[in-house]
PDB file of C-alpha atoms in Angstrom:
ATOM      1  CA  MET A   1     -17.965  10.080 -25.451  1.00  0.00           C
ATOM      2  CA  CYS A   2     -16.266   7.751 -27.943  1.00  0.00           C
ATOM      3  CA  VAL A   3     -17.986   4.696 -26.461  1.00  0.00           C
ATOM      4  CA  LEU A   4     -21.367   6.374 -26.910  1.00  0.00           C
ATOM      5  CA  ALA A   5     -20.542   7.261 -30.544  1.00  0.00           C
ATOM      6  CA  ILE A   6     -19.494   3.675 -31.320  1.00  0.00           C
ATOM      7  CA  GLN A   7     -22.554   2.184 -29.609  1.00  0.00           C
ATOM      8  CA  THR A   8     -24.874   4.552 -31.461  1.00  0.00           C
ATOM      9  CA  SER A   9     -23.232   3.763 -34.803  1.00  0.00           C
ATOM     10  CA  TRP A  10     -23.414   0.014 -34.128  1.00  0.00           C
ATOM     11  CA  GLU A  11     -27.125   0.219 -33.323  1.00  0.00           C
ATOM     12  CA  LYS A  12     -27.775   2.284 -36.477  1.00  0.00           C
ATOM     13  CA  LEU A  13     -25.939  -0.243 -38.650  1.00  0.00           C
ATOM     14  CA  GLN A  14     -27.975  -3.043 -37.083  1.00  0.00           C
ATOM     15  CA  ASN A  15     -31.247  -1.134 -37.628  1.00  0.00           C
ATOM     16  CA  ASP A  16     -30.257  -0.491 -41.257  1.00  0.00           C
ATOM     17  CA  GLY A  17     -29.603  -4.232 -41.724  1.00  0.00           C
ATOM     18  CA  GLU A  18     -25.889  -3.857 -42.454  1.00  0.00           C
ATOM     19  CA  ILE A  19     -24.974  -5.821 -39.317  1.00  0.00           C
ATOM     20  CA  PRO A  20     -27.128  -8.759 -38.164  1.00  0.00           C
ATOM     21  CA  LYS A  21     -29.135  -8.096 -34.989  1.00  0.00           C
ATOM     22  CA  ASN A  22     -27.646 -11.151 -33.252  1.00  0.00           C
ATOM     23  CA  LYS A  23     -24.053  -9.947 -33.832  1.00  0.00           C
ATOM     24  CA  LEU A  24     -22.442  -8.597 -30.658  1.00  0.00           C
ATOM     25  CA  MET A  25     -20.672  -5.267 -30.693  1.00  0.00           C
ATOM     26  CA  PRO A  26     -16.891  -5.583 -30.160  1.00  0.00           C
ATOM     27  CA  ALA A  27     -15.708  -4.968 -26.618  1.00  0.00           C
ATOM     28  CA  ILE A  28     -14.498  -1.456 -25.918  1.00  0.00           C
ATOM     29  CA  ALA A  29     -11.837  -0.846 -23.273  1.00  0.00           C
ATOM     30  CA  PRO A  30     -11.566   2.912 -22.676  1.00  0.00           C
ATOM     31  CA  VAL A  31      -8.131   4.159 -21.613  1.00  0.00           C
ATOM     32  CA  ARG A  32      -6.866   7.462 -20.268  1.00  0.00           C
ATOM     33  CA  ALA A  33      -3.507   8.855 -21.236  1.00  0.00           C
ATOM     34  CA  LYS A  34      -1.728   9.825 -18.029  1.00  0.00           C
ATOM     35  CA  GLN A  35       1.454  11.089 -19.620  1.00  0.00           C
ATOM     36  CA  GLY A  36       2.577  12.883 -22.741  1.00  0.00           C
ATOM     37  CA  LYS A  37       2.724  11.207 -26.121  1.00  0.00           C
ATOM     38  CA  LEU A  38       6.522  11.265 -26.138  1.00  0.00           C
ATOM     39  CA  LEU A  39       6.715   9.387 -22.828  1.00  0.00           C
ATOM     40  CA  ARG A  40       4.161   6.822 -24.043  1.00  0.00           C
ATOM     41  CA  ALA A  41       5.665   6.351 -27.484  1.00  0.00           C
ATOM     42  CA  GLU A  42       9.378   6.335 -26.691  1.00  0.00           C
ATOM     43  CA  PRO A  43       9.521   2.827 -25.117  1.00  0.00           C
ATOM     44  CA  VAL A  44       7.414   1.391 -27.940  1.00  0.00           C
ATOM     45  CA  ALA A  45       9.616   3.064 -30.556  1.00  0.00           C
ATOM     46  CA  GLN A  46      12.695   1.574 -28.884  1.00  0.00           C
ATOM     47  CA  GLN A  47      11.105  -1.885 -29.013  1.00  0.00           C
ATOM     48  CA  MET A  48      10.434  -1.360 -32.727  1.00  0.00           C
ATOM     49  CA  VAL A  49      14.033  -0.289 -33.365  1.00  0.00           C
ATOM     50  CA  GLN A  50      15.274  -3.416 -31.567  1.00  0.00           C
ATOM     51  CA  ASP A  51      12.841  -5.522 -33.642  1.00  0.00           C
ATOM     52  CA  LYS A  52      11.014  -6.725 -30.523  1.00  0.00           C
ATOM     53  CA  VAL A  53       7.679  -5.318 -31.705  1.00  0.00           C
ATOM     54  CA  ARG A  54       6.347  -5.797 -35.221  1.00  0.00           C
ATOM     55  CA  PHE A  55       3.023  -4.981 -36.826  1.00  0.00           C
ATOM     56  CA  ARG A  56       1.866  -7.474 -39.398  1.00  0.00           C
ATOM     57  CA  GLY A  57      -0.020  -6.073 -42.352  1.00  0.00           C
ATOM     58  CA  VAL A  58      -0.079  -2.817 -44.267  1.00  0.00           C
ATOM     59  CA  PHE A  59      -0.375   0.206 -42.001  1.00  0.00           C
ATOM     60  CA  THR A  60       0.916   3.012 -44.192  1.00  0.00           C
ATOM     61  CA  ASP A  61      -0.836   5.810 -42.257  1.00  0.00           C
ATOM     62  CA  MET A  62       0.450   4.540 -38.924  1.00  0.00           C
ATOM     63  CA  GLU A  63       3.965   4.045 -40.289  1.00  0.00           C
ATOM     64  CA  ARG A  64       3.925   7.578 -41.690  1.00  0.00           C
ATOM     65  CA  GLU A  65       2.883   8.958 -38.295  1.00  0.00           C
ATOM     66  CA  TRP A  66       5.650   7.030 -36.536  1.00  0.00           C
ATOM     67  CA  ALA A  67       8.222   8.186 -39.097  1.00  0.00           C
ATOM     68  CA  THR A  68       7.289  11.870 -39.239  1.00  0.00           C
ATOM     69  CA  TRP A  69       5.817  12.909 -35.862  1.00  0.00           C
ATOM     70  CA  MET A  70       7.979  15.241 -33.804  1.00  0.00           C
ATOM     71  CA  PRO A  71       7.337  16.034 -30.121  1.00  0.00           C
ATOM     72  CA  THR A  72       7.086  19.729 -31.015  1.00  0.00           C
ATOM     73  CA  ASP A  73       4.269  19.149 -33.542  1.00  0.00           C
ATOM     74  CA  PRO A  74       0.995  20.811 -32.494  1.00  0.00           C
ATOM     75  CA  ASP A  75      -1.108  17.937 -33.888  1.00  0.00           C
ATOM     76  CA  SER A  76      -1.572  14.697 -31.980  1.00  0.00           C
ATOM     77  CA  PRO A  77      -1.708  11.739 -34.364  1.00  0.00           C
ATOM     78  CA  GLY A  78      -4.083   9.113 -33.038  1.00  0.00           C
ATOM     79  CA  GLN A  79      -2.520   6.083 -34.680  1.00  0.00           C
ATOM     80  CA  ILE A  80       0.635   6.451 -32.601  1.00  0.00           C
ATOM     81  CA  ASP A  81      -1.519   6.515 -29.468  1.00  0.00           C
ATOM     82  CA  ALA A  82      -3.583   3.543 -30.605  1.00  0.00           C
ATOM     83  CA  SER A  83      -0.521   1.462 -31.471  1.00  0.00           C
ATOM     84  CA  CYS A  84       1.138   2.327 -28.123  1.00  0.00           C
ATOM     85  CA  ILE A  85      -1.965   1.257 -26.214  1.00  0.00           C
ATOM     86  CA  LEU A  86      -2.064  -1.967 -28.234  1.00  0.00           C
ATOM     87  CA  VAL A  87       1.589  -2.753 -27.502  1.00  0.00           C
ATOM     88  CA  TYR A  88       1.259  -1.925 -23.800  1.00  0.00           C
ATOM     89  CA  GLY A  89      -1.799  -4.178 -23.649  1.00  0.00           C
ATOM     90  CA  LEU A  90       0.029  -7.100 -25.219  1.00  0.00           C
ATOM     91  CA  ILE A  91       3.369  -7.041 -23.413  1.00  0.00           C
ATOM     92  CA  PRO A  92       3.443  -8.206 -19.793  1.00  0.00           C
ATOM     93  CA  GLU A  93       4.296  -5.667 -17.143  1.00  0.00           C
ATOM     94  CA  ALA A  94       7.698  -6.005 -15.550  1.00  0.00           C
ATOM     95  CA  ASN A  95       7.737  -8.374 -12.581  1.00  0.00           C
ATOM     96  CA  GLN A  96       4.071  -9.268 -12.936  1.00  0.00           C
ATOM     97  CA  GLY A  97       4.580 -13.000 -13.338  1.00  0.00           C
ATOM     98  CA  ALA A  98       5.605 -13.236 -16.978  1.00  0.00           C
ATOM     99  CA  ILE A  99       7.421 -16.522 -17.598  1.00  0.00           C
ATOM    100  CA  VAL A 100      10.068 -16.304 -20.270  1.00  0.00           C
ATOM    101  CA  HIS A 101      11.775 -19.650 -19.593  1.00  0.00           C
ATOM    102  CA  ALA A 102      11.216 -22.885 -17.732  1.00  0.00           C
ATOM    103  CA  PRO A 103      11.893 -22.807 -13.988  1.00  0.00           C
ATOM    104  CA  LEU A 104      15.571 -23.222 -13.250  1.00  0.00           C
ATOM    105  CA  PRO A 105      16.618 -26.323 -11.299  1.00  0.00           C
ATOM    106  CA  GLN A 106      17.596 -25.676  -7.713  1.00  0.00           C
ATOM    107  CA  ALA A 107      20.274 -27.346  -5.634  1.00  0.00           C
ATOM    108  CA  PRO A 108      18.994 -29.983  -3.206  1.00  0.00           C
ATOM    109  CA  GLN A 109      18.477 -28.649   0.304  1.00  0.00           C
ATOM    110  CA  PRO A 110      19.329 -30.449   3.567  1.00  0.00           C
ATOM    111  CA  GLY A 111      16.571 -32.825   4.591  1.00  0.00           C
ATOM    112  CA  GLY A 112      15.730 -33.828   0.997  1.00  0.00           C
ATOM    113  CA  GLN A 113      13.573 -30.783   0.307  1.00  0.00           C
ATOM    114  CA  SER A 114      14.149 -28.273  -2.461  1.00  0.00           C
ATOM    115  CA  GLY A 115      12.690 -24.848  -1.850  1.00  0.00           C
ATOM    116  CA  GLY A 116      10.030 -26.249   0.462  1.00  0.00           C
ATOM    117  CA  ARG A 117       8.620 -28.550  -2.229  1.00  0.00           C
ATOM    118  CA  PRO A 118       8.360 -32.255  -1.502  1.00  0.00           C
ATOM    119  CA  GLY A 119      10.351 -34.438  -3.847  1.00  0.00           C
ATOM    120  CA  GLY A 120      13.307 -32.102  -4.460  1.00  0.00           C
ATOM    121  CA  ALA A 121      14.220 -30.181  -7.601  1.00  0.00           C
ATOM    122  CA  ALA A 122      13.248 -32.997  -9.951  1.00  0.00           C
ATOM    123  CA  SER A 123       9.603 -32.876  -8.862  1.00  0.00           C
ATOM    124  CA  MET A 124       8.810 -29.789 -10.962  1.00  0.00           C
ATOM    125  CA  TYR A 125      10.218 -31.488 -14.081  1.00  0.00           C
ATOM    126  CA  GLY A 126       9.034 -35.033 -13.568  1.00  0.00           C
ATOM    127  CA  ARG A 127       9.495 -37.977 -11.254  1.00  0.00           C
ATOM    128  CA  ARG A 128      12.537 -38.579  -9.100  1.00  0.00           C
ATOM    129  CA  ILE A 129      14.718 -41.588  -9.748  1.00  0.00           C
ATOM    130  CA  GLY A 130      15.932 -43.361  -6.619  1.00  0.00           C
ATOM    131  CA  LYS A 131      15.308 -42.207  -3.080  1.00  0.00           C
TER     132      LYS A 131
END
């Protein structure tokens, strides 16, 4: 429903001349919340407390929602949801191939091979010196 509303608004703005006809509409990636707001927001809030996630700019409404929302509140502030989805979209999932450091060197293996790679441990970092 939201995608339809955004597409309709974009077309209207183009027809009214406020957006050029050759300008593409921004991509929309619909998401479904599969758990409660508290379960979605708690890991993001912890990352903010540990200063691992920062938002650059002035987001007073979003900051107010983060500072005042309580899990028992009947309302469901959308900026908390939007910021959680943004953070989850930007951080790599655990064990999904995120590289946080260079590969660690490995001890040479019998037969001159290191981990099944020809050239030994030095081959991933550059050329070998000597035999």
